[in-house]
Every structure is written in C-alpha cells, then in structure tokens.
Amino acid sequence: VPVLLLVAAPYIRRYVAGGQCKSTARLEGKVVIITGANTGIGKETARDLARRGKVIVACRDIAKAEAAASEIRAETGNQQVIVKKLDLADTKSIREFAEKFLAEEKELHVLINNAGVMLCPYSKTADGFEMHLGVNHLGHFLLTFLLLECLKQSAPARVVNVSSLAHHGGRIRFHDLHGEKSYNRGLAYCHSKLANVLFTRELARRLQGKSQRRAELTANALHPGSVHSELVRHSFVMTWLWKIFSFFLKTPQEGAQTSIYCAVAEELDSVTGQYFSDCQPAYISPRGRDDETARKLWSVSCELLGIQWD
C-alpha cells in the first residue's frame, strides 16, 4: 500500500490541483482591486496579476497587507502593488475606501470580491448585519455599487465574485437574514456563498439589459476549490482536519487559478452571469438559478444598506 501511494501521489496531486489559467493576457495601464489579498488565494491572485499590471490590495489588516505587498513587489519587480484600508464589516470603511479610490484613480478594469469569513461564532458587523452575510455579501455588494460607474467608464471591465461549492447548501432565509432566530455557523457560510451567486446573476442581468450586443462590463462567480488557507481559522476541528488532509487540498496558488482565469482570460470577454470552477463552467444549484430570489435579495440588500441601485 505505501508503495502504491508513492506511485499514485503525483497523479493525486495533479488531480487535486485542478484547472490552471493558461492566459498570458497583460494588464498594462489597467487597474485591479482585490479584496482580502493579504493571505490565501487573494494573495496568490495578487501575485499573479502583479506580473501583468497595477494591483490594489484592499484589506482590513494593513500591517499584514503591507508585508504581502512588499513580498509581491520584490518578487515581480512591480512597484504598482498598492495597499488600501478596507474593512468589509463596516460600511463607513467601505465608503471611505471607495471615495479615496475614486479621488486617486481614473479607471478600474477588474474588481475581485475575494475577501471572506467562514465558520465565525455568532457576531455582527458594525452595522448590525450577521457577520457572514455582512462581509461576504453585503460588504461586496456595497463596494461594487460604489465603484460601478468607474467600472462602466473603464469598460471593457469585469467583476469577479469568489463564491463556493458551499452555495449548494445555502438558502436565503428572508425571515431571519441575520440569524437571530436560529444560527449555525456552517450554514451561515453556505447562505452567504449562495448570496454571492445570486448577486452575480442579477448584476449580470441588469448590466446586459442596459448594454448593446456584447457585455462591456461582465460579472462572474467562481468556486476556488478546497484550499489549504486561513479561512477555517475560526474552527479548531476544521483547522485540525485541514492539516491532516492537506495533501488532498489545493495550495493557495492552485486555488487562485479560477479567480485569475475569470479576471484575465480572453475567451471570457463577453461571458457574463456564469459560475466557474477549475477554470471552466460549473453546475449552479437550483437555488442559485432562482431569478425571483435574486431580485428579492437585490432589493433587500439595497434596503439594508440604504442605497438605491436600479
């Protein structure tokens, strides 16, 4: 058995690694924002895209973000890796980030909504939203809203939402969005990842409705795979399991491939409203294809954030 495992190991690793982004597209003169790019797949996405163009690393922890950015600058030789403060658990911070960005930059070509929390004990954001929903969905919803005009004016441009296979286990519980009646941290994560898929779908529908033949501003979602990252830090059991089974998990660099693919692949120039895994289209759960829920979630999200987004 040990010999068999040794022989099979490279094949297992290759299978686990999944799809790779083959695109060599350059991003000279283009601007990319990546949220949560100080660690995990966000950092690896930033590392790759920094070899292609200007990257803004938008993070809550500035010290960690500066360390990651300086490592990426040294490795890629690109000094245009810029750190900006963004706390997705606070709408005031999101508005300040957007205001500063719009004052300093004229264009935005790719927005990668990557940051996320997972398996948090019950807690709320600064605005009273359940933490998973607040950070993973509402924070990115507001950020995209505030940067949308800039994205449109910079078109062709892309919005890339990092969701998860976990969206299959989610449902949008409009009667208890903030988990005040009942809360399960695993399910709360699934619900927020379903919200990412529905937001992507509705955003793509609205953008297409207003444009001509091809999509100048696209929105796509993705599943990065099961990645060995800090995302499970709130769960002792998951952290322990992740260590034991790390051989069967993607590295952050492997997990970043589909985010990079959605950000740069030429064949996706006019593809919108889709969901990808391993750099190819993937199956969306029936709940993730429910246009009525997508529309309702959009309107409830606007209400919660106090914005009008038609």
Coordinates of C-alpha atoms in Angstrom, one line a residue:
V1 CA 0.0 0.0 0.0
P2 CA 2.8 2.6 0.9
V3 CA 4.4 1.8 -2.5
L4 CA 1.1 2.2 -4.3
L5 CA 0.6 5.5 -2.6
L6 CA 4.0 6.8 -3.5
V7 CA 3.4 5.9 -7.2
A8 CA -0.1 7.4 -7.1
A9 CA 0.9 10.6 -5.2
P10 CA 1.9 12.7 -8.2
Y11 CA -1.3 11.8 -10.0
I12 CA -3.4 12.5 -6.9
R13 CA -1.7 15.9 -6.5
R14 CA -2.3 16.7 -10.2
Y15 CA -6.0 15.9 -9.9
V16 CA -6.3 17.9 -6.6
A17 CA -4.6 20.9 -8.2
G18 CA -7.4 21.2 -10.8
G19 CA -7.5 23.6 -13.7
Q20 CA -4.9 26.2 -14.5
C21 CA -5.2 29.6 -16.0
K22 CA -3.3 29.4 -19.3
S23 CA -3.9 33.0 -20.3
T24 CA -0.9 35.3 -20.8
A25 CA -3.0 38.4 -21.1
R26 CA -1.2 41.6 -20.0
L27 CA -2.9 44.3 -17.9
E28 CA -0.6 47.3 -18.7
G29 CA -2.3 50.5 -18.0
K30 CA -5.1 48.6 -16.2
V31 CA -6.1 48.7 -12.6
V32 CA -7.3 45.7 -10.5
I33 CA -8.7 45.8 -7.0
I34 CA -8.6 42.5 -4.9
T35 CA -10.3 42.4 -1.5
G36 CA -8.6 40.3 1.2
A37 CA -5.4 40.0 -0.8
N38 CA -3.0 39.7 2.2
T39 CA -3.3 36.0 2.6
G40 CA -4.5 32.7 0.9
I41 CA -5.9 32.8 -2.6
G42 CA -6.3 36.6 -2.6
K43 CA -2.6 37.0 -2.1
E44 CA -1.8 34.4 -4.8
T45 CA -4.2 36.2 -7.2
A46 CA -2.5 39.5 -6.4
R47 CA 0.9 37.9 -7.0
D48 CA -0.1 36.6 -10.5
L49 CA -1.9 39.8 -11.5
A50 CA 1.0 42.0 -10.3
R51 CA 3.1 40.3 -13.1
R52 CA 0.5 41.8 -15.5
G53 CA -0.5 45.2 -14.3
K54 CA -1.4 47.5 -11.4
V55 CA -2.9 45.8 -8.3
I56 CA -4.7 47.5 -5.3
V57 CA -4.6 45.2 -2.3
A58 CA -7.7 46.2 -0.2
C59 CA -7.5 44.8 3.3
R60 CA -8.6 45.3 6.9
D61 CA -5.2 44.4 8.4
I62 CA -2.8 47.0 7.0
A63 CA 0.4 45.5 8.5
K64 CA -0.3 42.1 7.0
A65 CA -1.3 43.7 3.7
E66 CA 2.0 45.7 3.6
A67 CA 4.0 42.6 4.3
A68 CA 2.3 40.7 1.5
A69 CA 2.5 43.7 -1.0
S70 CA 6.2 44.2 -0.3
E71 CA 6.9 40.5 -0.9
I72 CA 4.9 40.7 -4.2
R73 CA 6.7 43.9 -5.3
A74 CA 10.1 42.3 -4.6
E75 CA 9.2 39.1 -6.5
T76 CA 7.5 40.7 -9.5
G77 CA 9.5 43.9 -9.7
N78 CA 6.2 45.7 -10.0
Q79 CA 6.1 48.8 -7.7
Q80 CA 2.4 49.3 -8.6
V81 CA 1.1 47.0 -5.8
I82 CA -0.7 49.4 -3.5
V83 CA -2.2 48.8 -0.1
K84 CA -5.5 50.4 0.9
K85 CA -7.5 50.0 4.1
L86 CA -10.9 48.3 3.7
D87 CA -13.0 46.7 6.4
L88 CA -15.9 44.9 4.8
A89 CA -17.6 44.6 8.2
D90 CA -18.1 48.4 8.4
T91 CA -20.0 50.3 5.7
K92 CA -18.2 53.5 6.8
S93 CA -14.8 51.9 5.9
I94 CA -16.2 50.7 2.5
R95 CA -17.5 54.2 1.6
E96 CA -14.1 55.8 2.7
F97 CA -12.2 53.2 0.6
A98 CA -14.3 53.9 -2.5
E99 CA -14.1 57.7 -2.0
K100 CA -10.3 57.6 -1.8
F101 CA -10.0 55.2 -4.7
L102 CA -12.2 57.4 -7.0
A103 CA -10.3 60.5 -6.0
E104 CA -6.9 58.9 -6.8
E105 CA -7.7 56.6 -9.8
K106 CA -9.4 57.4 -13.0
E107 CA -10.1 53.9 -14.1
L108 CA -10.9 50.4 -12.7
H109 CA -10.8 47.4 -15.0
V110 CA -11.2 44.4 -12.7
L111 CA -12.8 44.2 -9.2
I112 CA -12.2 40.9 -7.5
N113 CA -14.5 40.5 -4.5
N114 CA -12.4 37.8 -2.8
A115 CA -12.3 38.5 1.0
G116 CA -14.5 36.3 3.2
V117 CA -15.1 35.0 6.6
M118 CA -16.1 31.4 7.4
L119 CA -17.4 29.5 10.4
C120 CA -17.5 32.6 12.7
P121 CA -19.1 32.2 16.1
Y122 CA -22.3 34.3 16.1
S123 CA -21.3 38.0 15.7
K124 CA -22.5 41.1 13.9
T125 CA -20.8 43.8 11.8
A126 CA -20.5 47.4 12.8
D127 CA -23.9 48.0 11.0
G128 CA -25.7 45.1 12.8
F129 CA -25.5 42.5 10.0
E130 CA -24.8 38.9 10.7
M131 CA -21.0 38.6 10.1
H132 CA -21.0 36.1 7.1
L133 CA -23.8 37.9 5.3
G134 CA -22.4 41.3 6.2
V135 CA -18.8 40.6 5.0
N136 CA -19.2 38.0 2.3
H137 CA -22.3 39.5 0.6
L138 CA -23.4 43.0 1.8
G139 CA -19.9 44.4 2.0
H140 CA -19.0 43.4 -1.5
F141 CA -22.5 44.4 -2.8
L142 CA -21.9 48.0 -1.5
L143 CA -18.4 48.1 -2.7
T144 CA -19.5 47.1 -6.2
F145 CA -22.3 49.6 -6.2
L146 CA -19.9 52.5 -5.2
L147 CA -17.4 51.5 -7.9
L148 CA -19.8 50.6 -10.7
E149 CA -19.7 53.9 -12.6
C150 CA -15.9 53.8 -12.7
L151 CA -16.0 50.2 -13.9
K152 CA -18.5 51.2 -16.7
Q153 CA -16.4 54.1 -17.8
S154 CA -13.3 51.9 -17.9
A155 CA -15.1 49.1 -19.9
P156 CA -14.3 46.5 -21.0
A157 CA -14.2 45.7 -17.3
R158 CA -15.0 42.7 -15.1
V159 CA -16.5 42.0 -11.6
V160 CA -15.3 38.6 -10.2
N161 CA -17.1 37.2 -7.1
V162 CA -15.4 34.4 -5.2
S163 CA -18.3 32.1 -4.1
S164 CA -18.0 28.4 -3.2
L165 CA -19.4 25.0 -3.9
A166 CA -20.9 25.5 -0.4
H167 CA -23.6 27.6 -2.1
H168 CA -25.3 24.3 -2.8
G169 CA -26.1 24.0 0.9
G170 CA -27.3 27.6 1.2
R171 CA -30.7 29.2 1.2
I172 CA -31.8 32.9 1.5
R173 CA -33.8 33.0 4.8
F174 CA -35.5 36.3 4.3
H175 CA -37.5 35.8 7.5
D176 CA -34.2 35.5 9.5
L177 CA -31.4 37.0 7.4
H178 CA -29.2 37.9 10.4
G179 CA -29.6 34.5 12.1
E180 CA -31.3 36.0 15.2
K181 CA -33.9 33.2 15.5
S182 CA -31.5 30.3 14.7
Y183 CA -27.9 30.3 13.8
N184 CA -25.5 27.6 12.5
R185 CA -22.1 28.9 11.5
G186 CA -21.6 26.3 8.8
L187 CA -24.9 27.1 7.2
A188 CA -24.4 30.8 7.6
Y189 CA -21.3 30.5 5.4
C190 CA -23.3 28.5 2.8
H191 CA -26.1 31.1 2.8
S192 CA -23.6 33.9 2.2
K193 CA -22.0 32.0 -0.7
L194 CA -25.4 31.4 -2.3
A195 CA -25.9 35.2 -2.0
N196 CA -22.7 35.7 -4.0
V197 CA -24.0 33.5 -6.8
L198 CA -27.4 35.3 -6.8
F199 CA -25.8 38.7 -6.7
T200 CA -23.6 37.8 -9.7
R201 CA -26.6 36.6 -11.7
E202 CA -28.8 39.6 -11.0
L203 CA -25.9 42.1 -11.6
A204 CA -25.1 40.4 -15.0
R205 CA -28.8 40.5 -15.9
R206 CA -29.1 44.2 -15.1
L207 CA -25.9 45.2 -16.9
Q208 CA -26.9 43.2 -20.0
G209 CA -30.3 44.8 -20.0
K210 CA -28.7 48.2 -20.4
S211 CA -26.0 47.4 -22.9
Q212 CA -26.0 46.6 -26.6
R213 CA -24.8 43.4 -28.3
R214 CA -21.8 42.4 -26.2
A215 CA -21.2 42.7 -22.5
E216 CA -18.8 45.6 -21.9
L217 CA -18.9 45.0 -18.1
T218 CA -19.2 41.4 -17.1
A219 CA -19.9 39.7 -13.7
N220 CA -19.0 36.1 -13.0
A221 CA -18.7 34.0 -9.9
L222 CA -16.4 31.1 -9.0
H223 CA -15.6 28.2 -6.7
P224 CA -11.8 28.2 -5.9
G225 CA -11.8 24.6 -4.7
S226 CA -11.0 23.2 -1.2
V227 CA -7.9 25.3 -0.4
H228 CA -5.4 25.0 2.4
S229 CA -5.8 28.5 3.8
E230 CA -6.6 30.6 6.9
L231 CA -10.3 30.7 6.1
V232 CA -11.1 27.9 8.6
R233 CA -9.2 29.6 11.5
H234 CA -12.5 30.1 13.5
S235 CA -12.9 26.3 13.7
F236 CA -10.5 24.2 15.7
V237 CA -11.9 20.9 14.2
M238 CA -11.6 22.2 10.6
T239 CA -8.1 23.6 11.2
W240 CA -7.1 20.2 12.5
L241 CA -8.7 18.3 9.6
W242 CA -7.2 20.7 7.1
K243 CA -3.7 19.9 8.5
I244 CA -4.3 16.2 8.4
F245 CA -5.7 16.2 4.8
S246 CA -3.6 19.0 3.4
F247 CA -2.3 16.6 0.7
F248 CA -5.8 16.4 -0.7
L249 CA -6.3 20.2 -0.6
K250 CA -5.3 22.8 -3.2
T251 CA -2.5 25.1 -2.3
P252 CA -3.5 28.8 -2.3
Q253 CA -1.7 29.2 -5.6
E254 CA -3.7 26.4 -7.1
G255 CA -6.9 27.8 -5.5
A256 CA -6.3 31.2 -7.1
Q257 CA -6.3 29.9 -10.7
T258 CA -10.0 30.3 -11.3
S259 CA -10.0 33.8 -9.9
I260 CA -7.1 34.7 -12.2
Y261 CA -8.9 33.0 -15.1
C262 CA -12.1 35.0 -14.6
A263 CA -10.1 38.2 -14.3
V264 CA -8.0 37.9 -17.5
A265 CA -9.0 35.0 -19.9
E266 CA -9.7 36.5 -23.3
E267 CA -12.4 33.9 -24.1
L268 CA -14.5 35.4 -21.2
D269 CA -14.5 38.9 -22.7
S270 CA -18.3 38.8 -23.2
V271 CA -19.2 36.0 -20.9
T272 CA -21.3 37.1 -18.0
G273 CA -23.6 35.8 -15.2
Q274 CA -21.7 32.4 -15.1
Y275 CA -20.2 30.3 -12.4
F276 CA -16.8 28.7 -12.8
S277 CA -14.7 26.0 -11.1
D278 CA -11.3 24.7 -12.2
C279 CA -11.2 27.3 -15.0
Q280 CA -14.4 26.0 -16.6
P281 CA -18.2 26.5 -16.3
A282 CA -19.6 24.6 -13.3
Y283 CA -23.0 23.5 -12.2
I284 CA -25.1 26.1 -10.2
S285 CA -27.6 24.8 -7.7
P286 CA -31.3 25.3 -8.4
R287 CA -31.4 27.9 -5.6
G288 CA -28.6 29.7 -7.3
R289 CA -30.6 29.9 -10.5
D290 CA -33.7 31.3 -8.9
D291 CA -34.2 34.7 -10.5
E292 CA -37.1 35.7 -8.3
T293 CA -34.9 35.1 -5.1
A294 CA -32.1 37.0 -6.9
R295 CA -34.3 40.0 -7.5
K296 CA -35.7 40.0 -3.9
L297 CA -32.2 39.6 -2.4
W298 CA -31.1 42.6 -4.5
S299 CA -33.9 44.8 -3.2
V300 CA -33.5 43.7 0.4
S301 CA -29.7 44.3 0.2
C302 CA -30.3 47.9 -1.1
E303 CA -32.8 48.4 1.8
L304 CA -30.4 47.2 4.4
L305 CA -27.6 49.4 3.0
G306 CA -29.7 52.4 2.5
I307 CA -28.9 52.7 -1.2
Q308 CA -30.9 53.0 -4.5
W309 CA -29.5 50.7 -7.2
D310 CA -31.8 50.4 -10.2

